[in-house]
Amino acid sequence: MTLSPERKRELLCQMYTIRAFEEKAEELYAMGKVHGTMHLSIGMEASAVGSIAALRPDDLILSTHRGHGHCIAKGADLNKMMAEFMGKETGYCRGRGGSMHIADVESGNLGANGVVAGGIPIAVGVGLGLKMQKRDQIILCFFGDGAANTGAFHESLNMAAIWSLPVVYVCENNQYAMSLSVRKAFAIERISDRAAAYGIPGVTVDGNDVMAVYEAVKKAVDRARAGGGPTLVENVTYRWRGHSKSDVNRYRTREEIEAWKKKCPIKRFRARLIEEGILTEEEADRIRDEAYAAVDAAVAFAEASPEPSLDTIEEGVYA
Amino acid sequence: MRELSYAEAIREALRQEMQRDERVFIIGEDVGVYGGAFGVTLGLIEEFGEERVIDTPISELTIAGAITGAALVGMRPVGEIMFMDFITLASEQLVNQAAKIRFMFGGKEKVPFVLRTPAGSGTGAAAQHSQSLENWFVHIPGLKVVMPSTPYDAKGLLIASIRDDNPVIFVEHKLLYKVKGPVPEEPYTIPLGTAEVKREGRDLTIIATSIMVQRALQAAEQLAEEGIEVEVVDPRTLKPLDKETIIRSVIKTGRVLIVHEACKTGGFGGELAAVIAESEAFDYLDAPIVRLAGRDIPIPYNRTLEYHAVPQVENIVEAARRLAEGRV
Amino acid sequence: MATPVIMPKLEMAQETATVIEWLKKEGEYVEKGEPLLVVETDKVTVEIESPASGILAGVRVGPGDVVPVTQIIAYILQPGEELPEGARVEPAPPPPPPSLAPSAAPPPPPPSPAPSAAPPPPPPSPAPSAAPPPPHAGAPPATPVALRLAEAYGVDLRTVVGTGPGGQITRADVEAALARREERPAAPPPPERVRATPAARRIARERGVDLRAVRGTGPRGRVQAADVLAFAAAPSAAPAPAPEVIPLAGMRRTIAERMTASYQTAPHITFTVRVDMEAFESARARLNEEAEATGGPRVSVTALLVKAVAWALRRHPWLNSTLQGEEIHLLPEVNVGVAVALDEGLIVPVIRQADRKGIAEIAAEVSDLVARAREGRLTPADVAGGTFTLSNLGPFGIEQFTAIINPPQAAILAVGAARREPVVNEAGEIVVRPVMRMTLSADHRIVDGAQAARFLVDLKEVLETPILLLW
């Protein structure tokens, strides 16, 4: 259960990479270089990294519209991610998917989803398929607090439970479904309490503590792999930026955002590693700088990449 | 050749494919123990077990999601939506997920499943259990839509659909389940996207789908006695559509009557009419293209009203006669 | 290195933002992430944070400025740094507008500049001067070439968009307007006008059958394939009688268009008075004696009518006006047009400033114009600038008729033949007098009944008492 120092350094590097990627994405958007919109996960790095740290490389994930972090933690190639972002032919989805629909099948990311709760029923199918083929992989399905109120959530958790499917459902509760606060959207205190309604275990953890997330998800992953069925893990976290690029944060206060920034998952983990003697300040800085440099390199790759050709516009509809 | 009912032909297709390929499984409401609401899957759970014939709670959305997810990791599911009316509940997963995954993800993944669903009226099930919504799915890129009209076509098309690597909506008709016809014993496929000329004729072409094929053939018998020779074309697959066969027939006869059960407005007939008008068949049309379809009403409960809500043989006869006689 | 502060793109469809206020001053030290300034977008007011720590410098926009997104608005300098060379850096090229409606087809090209609704308000009426008044009073100015072209082809300059300086109409503009009018060749109507099925057309094409000659047996007379085949099989059968077809082209077409437009646009009110023509005729006879004696031009009824009409118009300027958009322009000159019947239609040459010319001059002009009209030798100048039209069908024996106003004029006078009729005189006796009926059609948008009445009464009076022409 305990991770090696090497592994912990990797996790910090992943978190910095996610932060660098998201900040760069924001910058590119402000410069008018990215079409459409994007949903940034700045502040939520521990939830993505800690959850995925509990997986084997051949385990699968389903991600959300706020999924850049999931993709990176699962081992994505930054160049291809950035190229997809900018709609280029060299992107993961040949420029057809964009920010909300990145999929990296080789790394086990079955795709981000533009429909809230879109992946939750698909996870049932994936779990069913894995179980029927007697593969010992598991599927980890991310979703947000908003998705927890959809009909899909109810139907799917029930089905995963009745068939004991190898699914881990991870709810990234960042306190807001677009503009609606969880305080207004739920009559219960903890989303993980709903697990009991389906007869499965549920647990709520501090989503900004990467090790706490890791431990909770690891238990759930082991349970699923052993045939013990699904678990609902709730990572309580917070997104620093608005829901999307059109969000001007009318529904929350600057003070609230600042308060959460103080609980920054990267700062906390970095401090802890230095305290544990696993890293020095200089080494931590170096990890950070390498992460930012890698993202810069990805931007250069993406900018130099070609646009898709109009002749290929109808490709990829049917197999 | 021995005869099977439409339902039996579908069952045989399922059985033979499940025997051939262990990735094929059935999932839906009451498909296992109950044997299917229309008895189509009777006996399959006994043969293949509950791991491969899976009864679900009433969760259409997640049935659709489950077949999508399972297909993504290499299975070849055959899902069932008990009445096509309930496909509305499953639409999110069918339209936004299954249909689009391959394209959105740059052509890398595929979603091979079949979603079977009984459609159509005539059983007194009234407005919410009698619809024909196939045209909604013809409209969505990424999906295929199949509508067999005979037991022979049903078995061959279902086997082909199961083996197709795309999501296929397989639309059956409740009133056809008991109709019998010759069906070969061995597995066979009918390629998707191929229409069939079910009857040859010179005077006019009737293009019909699902149960209307039967009715058109009956109408053709009657009209033959009046000296009117009707050609009946069954598209079999609505998407992808076999335009060539249709166009060839229209060029031959110059007169077209399109017959389907679904409501006329926004129905598949409009698409067919446009396909014909845009093709070289246009120069051979000797009359306007005529559509005979369901009235633009929900299906009524009363038996007589229900009967007259959709085209029947006598309606087809009359419309075809007027068309053949140049009175349209 | 100096870090540029750009106006960021904050929303999907945003193109600009307005600066509200700077929160930091030039030269102040700022931390990365600190709010620098407040801007306003379509939706809301937002604070922009500093992209780096350093000194704020090179501020180039201020409150109220509307700034395109991605444009540099300031710099953050490190201590000791200078602003970049010629801090007038070009802003990044604006991104292409996001296509919000995904569709396969490219957006349709913008509509070609067609004459649109209301033309720009015309310049005020020119002061009476030697220069001829604008041909279509109130139309935007046009080059002389454009004017001639427009007159020759009957193009109403008020419907032409001018692309010259100040909206002046050029020759090219008139030519473009002409091209749009699609002058049809004088060919028989295309077979597409016949109701026929596509199959019938194909067979007709293949066999060289004229569809117009085929009798259709389909609904609404539609020609079906069998009909064409039957026809082709019996070529000796006499073709169905067809009407003689004359395409609506040239002058006929122009008249059709203008008269329709006039009738549909101007609410016509009509007034008829009877005029006792004895004094008129004796005056005319006396004038013609003079003409013969001096070798001058013969004075026709029309010529003398022109003189009288011009006299009356001078006293009733509203009948000598034109409606331009929302303005009535009382025209400074009285230019009376005289309708001349031709084989192919009619044309209206104009006697300019008829109120200022003597009868001899008018008579000479009328003769000349009518002759040249009948020979087809009128020039654009001959038909330009009319302010009122006189149409005399007396020579055709018509007693009374109603004419349609010649746009953009306010009225038209239709004059019938003078006939000897029984009339009741002031003493209550029935006497036989030469009576002529004249009918005024006026545009009710400009002229009311009373005005028209007054004009007609005056005109009647001067016709019945020609000496008043000297007043």
PDB file of C-alpha atoms in Angstrom, chain A residues 23 26-27 29-37 241 244-248 250 254 261 292 313, chain C residues 6-13 32-33 35 43-44 46-47 49 69-70 92 95 97-99:
ATOM      1  CA  GLU A  23      -2.238  27.143 -16.984  1.00  0.00           C
ATOM      2  CA  GLU A  26      -5.675  29.039 -20.207  1.00  0.00           C
ATOM      3  CA  GLU A  27      -2.976  31.240 -21.637  1.00  0.00           C
ATOM      4  CA  TYR A  29      -7.168  30.469 -24.864  1.00  0.00           C
ATOM      5  CA  ALA A  30      -6.698  34.058 -23.751  1.00  0.00           C
ATOM      6  CA  MET A  31      -4.479  34.557 -26.781  1.00  0.00           C
ATOM      7  CA  GLY A  32      -7.261  33.349 -29.031  1.00  0.00           C
ATOM      8  CA  LYS A  33      -5.416  30.225 -30.153  1.00  0.00           C
ATOM      9  CA  VAL A  34      -7.920  27.676 -28.979  1.00  0.00           C
ATOM     10  CA  HIS A  35     -11.351  27.219 -30.551  1.00  0.00           C
ATOM     11  CA  GLY A  36     -14.432  26.599 -28.444  1.00  0.00           C
ATOM     12  CA  THR A  37     -14.130  26.411 -24.697  1.00  0.00           C
ATOM     13  CA  ARG A 241     -11.297  28.559 -12.207  1.00  0.00           C
ATOM     14  CA  SER A 244     -15.716  26.915 -18.463  1.00  0.00           C
ATOM     15  CA  LYS A 245     -14.372  29.885 -20.320  1.00  0.00           C
ATOM     16  CA  SER A 246     -17.730  31.649 -20.234  1.00  0.00           C
ATOM     17  CA  ASP A 247     -18.009  31.457 -16.473  1.00  0.00           C
ATOM     18  CA  VAL A 248     -17.423  34.683 -14.606  1.00  0.00           C
ATOM     19  CA  ARG A 250     -21.069  35.080 -10.162  1.00  0.00           C
ATOM     20  CA  ARG A 254     -13.319  35.683  -4.107  1.00  0.00           C
ATOM     21  CA  LYS A 261      -6.179  28.095  -2.844  1.00  0.00           C
ATOM     22  CA  TYR A 292       6.498  23.450 -17.311  1.00  0.00           C
ATOM     23  CA  ILE A 313     -13.764  15.340 -43.312  1.00  0.00           C
TER      24      ILE A 313
ATOM     25  CA  ILE C   6      -2.638  41.216 -23.312  1.00  0.00           C
ATOM     26  CA  MET C   7      -6.346  41.792 -23.285  1.00  0.00           C
ATOM     27  CA  PRO C   8      -7.395  38.197 -22.813  1.00  0.00           C
ATOM     28  CA  LYS C   9     -10.167  36.356 -24.564  1.00  0.00           C
ATOM     29  CA  LEU C  10     -12.579  35.408 -21.809  1.00  0.00           C
ATOM     30  CA  GLU C  11     -15.621  34.093 -23.624  1.00  0.00           C
ATOM     31  CA  MET C  12     -16.174  31.940 -26.644  1.00  0.00           C
ATOM     32  CA  ALA C  13     -17.574  34.630 -28.905  1.00  0.00           C
ATOM     33  CA  LYS C  32       1.891  37.650 -10.495  1.00  0.00           C
ATOM     34  CA  GLY C  33      -1.820  37.031 -10.122  1.00  0.00           C
ATOM     35  CA  PRO C  35      -5.533  42.206 -10.309  1.00  0.00           C
ATOM     36  CA  LYS C  43     -21.726  39.873 -20.075  1.00  0.00           C
ATOM     37  CA  VAL C  44     -19.972  41.197 -17.088  1.00  0.00           C
ATOM     38  CA  VAL C  46     -13.976  41.191 -14.770  1.00  0.00           C
ATOM     39  CA  GLU C  47     -10.592  41.773 -13.161  1.00  0.00           C
ATOM     40  CA  GLU C  49      -4.621  39.507 -13.306  1.00  0.00           C
ATOM     41  CA  VAL C  69      -8.858  40.649 -27.522  1.00  0.00           C
ATOM     42  CA  THR C  70      -5.219  39.508 -27.669  1.00  0.00           C
ATOM     43  CA  ALA C  92      -1.729  39.180 -32.739  1.00  0.00           C
ATOM     44  CA  PRO C  95      -8.603  34.756 -34.472  1.00  0.00           C
ATOM     45  CA  PRO C  97     -14.603  34.096 -35.660  1.00  0.00           C
ATOM     46  CA  PRO C  98     -15.641  30.715 -34.255  1.00  0.00           C
ATOM     47  CA  SER C  99     -18.181  29.109 -36.500  1.00  0.00           C
TER      48      SER C  99
END
